[in-house]
mmCIF file of C-alpha atoms in Angstrom:
data_model
loop_
_atom_site.group_PDB
_atom_site.id
_atom_site.type_symbol
_atom_site.label_atom_id
_atom_site.label_comp_id
_atom_site.label_asym_id
_atom_site.label_seq_id
_atom_site.Cartn_x
_atom_site.Cartn_y
_atom_site.Cartn_z
ATOM 1 C CA MET A 1488 169.371 140.039 132.264
ATOM 2 C CA GLN A 1489 168.170 136.601 133.167
ATOM 3 C CA GLU A 1490 170.522 133.658 132.615
ATOM 4 C CA THR A 1491 169.036 130.240 132.164
ATOM 5 C CA VAL A 1492 171.000 127.024 131.990
ATOM 6 C CA ILE A 1493 169.089 124.734 129.713
ATOM 7 C CA PRO A 1494 169.830 121.161 128.760
ATOM 8 C CA ALA A 1495 169.906 120.805 124.989
ATOM 9 C CA ALA A 1496 166.429 119.245 124.930
ATOM 10 C CA GLY A 1497 164.836 122.288 126.624
ATOM 11 C CA ALA A 1498 166.429 125.065 124.552
ATOM 12 C CA PRO A 1499 164.078 127.713 123.102
ATOM 13 C CA TYR A 1500 164.775 126.394 119.592
ATOM 14 C CA PRO A 1501 165.674 122.856 118.506
ATOM 15 C CA THR A 1502 169.206 121.814 119.484
ATOM 16 C CA LEU A 1503 170.025 121.171 115.842
ATOM 17 C CA LEU A 1504 169.744 124.911 115.191
ATOM 18 C CA TYR A 1505 172.542 125.697 117.660
ATOM 19 C CA VAL A 1506 174.671 122.793 116.507
ATOM 20 C CA LEU A 1507 174.321 123.753 112.825
ATOM 21 C CA ILE A 1508 176.045 127.109 113.281
ATOM 22 C CA PRO A 1509 179.544 125.613 113.756
ATOM 23 C CA LEU A 1510 178.664 122.298 112.084
ATOM 24 C CA LEU A 1511 177.994 123.753 108.616
ATOM 25 C CA PRO A 1512 181.521 125.201 108.207
ATOM 26 C CA PHE A 1513 182.918 121.937 109.595
ATOM 27 C CA LEU A 1514 180.968 120.025 106.933
ATOM 28 C CA GLY A 1515 182.414 122.388 104.324
ATOM 29 C CA PHE A 1516 185.873 121.565 105.698
ATOM 30 C CA LEU A 1517 185.213 117.836 105.376
ATOM 31 C CA ILE A 1518 183.691 118.012 101.889
ATOM 32 C CA ASN A 1519 186.399 120.262 100.465
ATOM 33 C CA GLY A 1520 189.120 118.342 102.283
ATOM 34 C CA LEU A 1521 188.005 114.892 101.181
ATOM 35 C CA LEU A 1522 187.107 115.883 97.609
ATOM 36 C CA ASN A 1523 190.039 118.288 97.248
ATOM 37 C CA ARG A 1524 191.314 117.136 93.826
ATOM 38 C CA ARG A 1525 187.921 116.198 92.374
ATOM 39 C CA LEU A 1526 186.251 119.604 92.765
ATOM 40 C CA SER A 1527 186.872 122.598 90.555
ATOM 41 C CA GLY A 1528 187.880 125.825 92.259
ATOM 42 C CA THR A 1529 184.479 127.383 91.703
ATOM 43 C CA VAL A 1530 182.619 124.387 93.140
ATOM 44 C CA ALA A 1531 184.933 124.192 96.165
ATOM 45 C CA GLY A 1532 184.447 127.917 96.732
ATOM 46 C CA ALA A 1533 180.683 127.629 96.354
ATOM 47 C CA ILE A 1534 180.508 124.752 98.855
ATOM 48 C CA GLY A 1535 182.629 126.642 101.385
ATOM 49 C CA SER A 1536 180.715 129.893 100.885
ATOM 50 C CA LEU A 1537 177.269 128.302 101.120
ATOM 51 C CA MET A 1538 178.162 126.545 104.366
ATOM 52 C CA VAL A 1539 179.217 129.827 105.967
ATOM 53 C CA LEU A 1540 176.167 131.591 104.493
ATOM 54 C CA GLY A 1541 173.943 128.955 106.139
ATOM 55 C CA SER A 1542 175.601 129.645 109.492
ATOM 56 C CA PHE A 1543 175.080 133.367 108.939
ATOM 57 C CA ALA A 1544 171.373 132.851 108.178
ATOM 58 C CA ILE A 1545 170.870 130.850 111.370
ATOM 59 C CA SER A 1546 172.783 133.491 113.349
ATOM 60 C CA VAL A 1547 170.558 136.243 111.931
ATOM 61 C CA PHE A 1548 167.466 134.238 112.901
ATOM 62 C CA LEU A 1549 168.712 133.771 116.477
ATOM 63 C CA PHE A 1550 169.737 137.430 116.701
ATOM 64 C CA LEU A 1551 166.331 138.671 115.579
ATOM 65 C CA ASN A 1552 164.510 136.326 117.962
ATOM 66 C CA PHE A 1553 166.752 136.800 121.015
ATOM 67 C CA GLN A 1554 164.846 136.817 124.303
ATOM 68 C CA TYR A 1555 167.226 135.906 127.111
ATOM 69 C CA GLN A 1556 170.690 134.597 127.841
ATOM 70 C CA TYR A 1557 171.013 130.843 128.045
ATOM 71 C CA THR A 1558 173.490 127.993 127.960
ATOM 72 C CA VAL A 1559 172.847 124.944 125.816
ATOM 73 C CA THR A 1560 174.582 121.871 127.210
ATOM 74 C CA LEU A 1561 175.124 119.322 124.477
ATOM 75 C CA PHE A 1562 176.751 116.629 126.641
ATOM 76 C CA ASP A 1563 178.904 116.138 129.743
ATOM 77 C CA TRP A 1564 182.438 116.055 128.476
ATOM 78 C CA ILE A 1565 184.946 115.852 131.337
ATOM 79 C CA THR A 1566 184.038 114.497 134.744
ATOM 80 C CA VAL A 1567 186.779 114.016 137.339
ATOM 81 C CA GLY A 1568 185.546 113.677 140.896
ATOM 82 C CA SER A 1569 183.423 116.716 141.612
ATOM 83 C CA LEU A 1570 184.795 118.618 138.589
ATOM 84 C CA GLN A 1571 182.359 118.593 135.687
ATOM 85 C CA ILE A 1572 183.071 120.351 132.402
ATOM 86 C CA PRO A 1573 180.208 120.117 129.926
ATOM 87 C CA PHE A 1574 180.450 120.694 126.194
ATOM 88 C CA SER A 1575 178.097 123.634 126.024
ATOM 89 C CA TYR A 1576 177.384 126.823 124.123
ATOM 90 C CA GLN A 1577 176.637 130.209 125.668
ATOM 91 C CA ILE A 1578 174.047 132.258 123.776
ATOM 92 C CA ASP A 1579 173.838 135.915 124.799
ATOM 93 C CA GLN A 1580 173.942 139.348 123.167
ATOM 94 C CA LEU A 1581 177.723 139.395 122.804
ATOM 95 C CA SER A 1582 177.984 135.891 121.366
ATOM 96 C CA LEU A 1583 175.176 136.623 118.895
ATOM 97 C CA ILE A 1584 176.887 139.800 117.666
ATOM 98 C CA MET A 1585 180.161 137.907 117.349
ATOM 99 C CA LEU A 1586 178.361 135.126 115.450
ATOM 100 C CA LEU A 1587 177.052 137.704 112.992
ATOM 101 C CA LEU A 1588 180.499 139.235 112.631
ATOM 102 C CA VAL A 1589 182.383 135.943 112.173
ATOM 103 C CA THR A 1590 179.904 134.384 109.763
ATOM 104 C CA GLY A 1591 179.170 137.603 107.835
ATOM 105 C CA VAL A 1592 182.797 138.603 107.306
ATOM 106 C CA GLY A 1593 183.740 134.944 106.811
ATOM 107 C CA PHE A 1594 181.189 134.659 104.003
ATOM 108 C CA LEU A 1595 182.536 137.789 102.301
ATOM 109 C CA ILE A 1596 186.092 136.437 102.567
ATOM 110 C CA HIS A 1597 184.966 133.159 101.006
ATOM 111 C CA VAL A 1598 183.263 134.965 98.101
ATOM 112 C CA TYR A 1599 186.322 137.154 97.497
ATOM 113 C CA SER A 1600 188.620 134.115 97.644
ATOM 114 C CA ILE A 1601 186.723 132.346 94.851
ATOM 115 C CA GLY A 1602 188.024 134.921 92.371
ATOM 116 C CA TYR A 1603 191.374 135.458 94.035
ATOM 117 C CA MET A 1604 192.274 131.754 94.209
ATOM 118 C CA HIS A 1605 190.807 130.649 90.861
ATOM 119 C CA HIS A 1606 194.243 129.977 89.347
ATOM 120 C CA ASP A 1607 195.573 127.848 92.191
ATOM 121 C CA GLU A 1608 195.727 124.075 91.835
ATOM 122 C CA ASN A 1609 194.953 123.414 95.522
ATOM 123 C CA VAL A 1610 191.934 125.697 95.841
ATOM 124 C CA GLY A 1611 189.880 122.918 97.496
ATOM 125 C CA LYS A 1612 192.520 122.593 100.191
ATOM 126 C CA PHE A 1613 192.505 126.365 100.706
ATOM 127 C CA PHE A 1614 188.717 126.466 101.163
ATOM 128 C CA SER A 1615 188.954 123.475 103.455
ATOM 129 C CA PHE A 1616 191.377 125.403 105.690
ATOM 130 C CA LEU A 1617 189.213 128.526 105.467
ATOM 131 C CA ASN A 1618 186.107 126.617 106.573
ATOM 132 C CA LEU A 1619 188.041 125.022 109.429
ATOM 133 C CA PHE A 1620 189.110 128.526 110.480
ATOM 134 C CA VAL A 1621 185.484 129.719 110.573
ATOM 135 C CA PHE A 1622 184.499 126.574 112.519
ATOM 136 C CA SER A 1623 187.239 127.211 115.081
ATOM 137 C CA MET A 1624 186.212 130.854 115.417
ATOM 138 C CA LEU A 1625 182.616 129.818 116.049
ATOM 139 C CA VAL A 1626 183.696 127.340 118.733
ATOM 140 C CA LEU A 1627 185.746 130.130 120.308
ATOM 141 C CA VAL A 1628 182.789 132.539 120.260
ATOM 142 C CA LEU A 1629 180.178 130.037 121.472
ATOM 143 C CA GLY A 1630 182.219 128.291 124.187
ATOM 144 C CA ALA A 1631 180.443 128.401 127.541
ATOM 145 C CA ASN A 1632 183.574 127.541 129.530
ATOM 146 C CA PHE A 1633 187.305 128.117 129.277
ATOM 147 C CA VAL A 1634 188.086 124.611 128.005
ATOM 148 C CA ILE A 1635 185.821 125.025 124.962
ATOM 149 C CA LEU A 1636 187.155 128.554 124.464
ATOM 150 C CA PHE A 1637 190.717 127.186 124.581
ATOM 151 C CA ILE A 1638 189.920 124.516 121.973
ATOM 152 C CA GLY A 1639 188.529 127.202 119.674
ATOM 153 C CA TRP A 1640 191.549 129.420 120.303
ATOM 154 C CA GLU A 1641 193.973 126.611 119.446
ATOM 155 C CA GLY A 1642 191.966 125.765 116.332
ATOM 156 C CA VAL A 1643 192.175 129.380 115.181
ATOM 157 C CA GLY A 1644 195.942 129.302 115.769
ATOM 158 C CA LEU A 1645 196.347 126.083 113.795
ATOM 159 C CA CYS A 1646 194.242 127.368 110.900
ATOM 160 C CA SER A 1647 196.155 130.662 110.859
ATOM 161 C CA TYR A 1648 199.360 128.661 110.512
ATOM 162 C CA LEU A 1649 197.869 126.546 107.713
ATOM 163 C CA LEU A 1650 196.506 129.562 105.820
ATOM 164 C CA ILE A 1651 199.640 131.685 106.210
ATOM 165 C CA GLY A 1652 201.804 128.787 105.048
ATOM 166 C CA PHE A 1653 199.453 127.810 102.212
ATOM 167 C CA TRP A 1654 201.772 129.121 99.506
ATOM 168 C CA ASN A 1655 204.852 127.559 101.074
ATOM 169 C CA LYS A 1656 206.718 127.592 97.747
ATOM 170 C CA ASN A 1657 206.847 131.405 97.665
#
């Protein structure tokens, strides 16, 4: 299998396509988080679900059109002496299958949660945390180096804590 390191401008598809996969759930996190009290539970659930569904659709497109393994470098992140750690995504067979799994199951969890959480007063906050969890999982799956993987791992841990402690009154 051929590996190609590609700067973001030379990727097989536009860079925005790769960035949208984790960015859509992050936008769902921001929208549901900022408009928490103003949105009804159904609207908050629909926003969260549609963002993850969009990521799933892009993942399916990339999976069906996969040709070779490549790394998309978005920008140089940490540079200390000769040590350079870019902010980059690794796209290969394993990451594409994990993208399908995370976004597909994440979408189903979002849809189920719309009905399950309909009675709760903080449903927007719940969907905000759920979208942040999916975003962190996607960063974990796409990370091309251990630093990005670690950031995703810590984000998943934080979101697990937030979701487990969501009903802190019980």
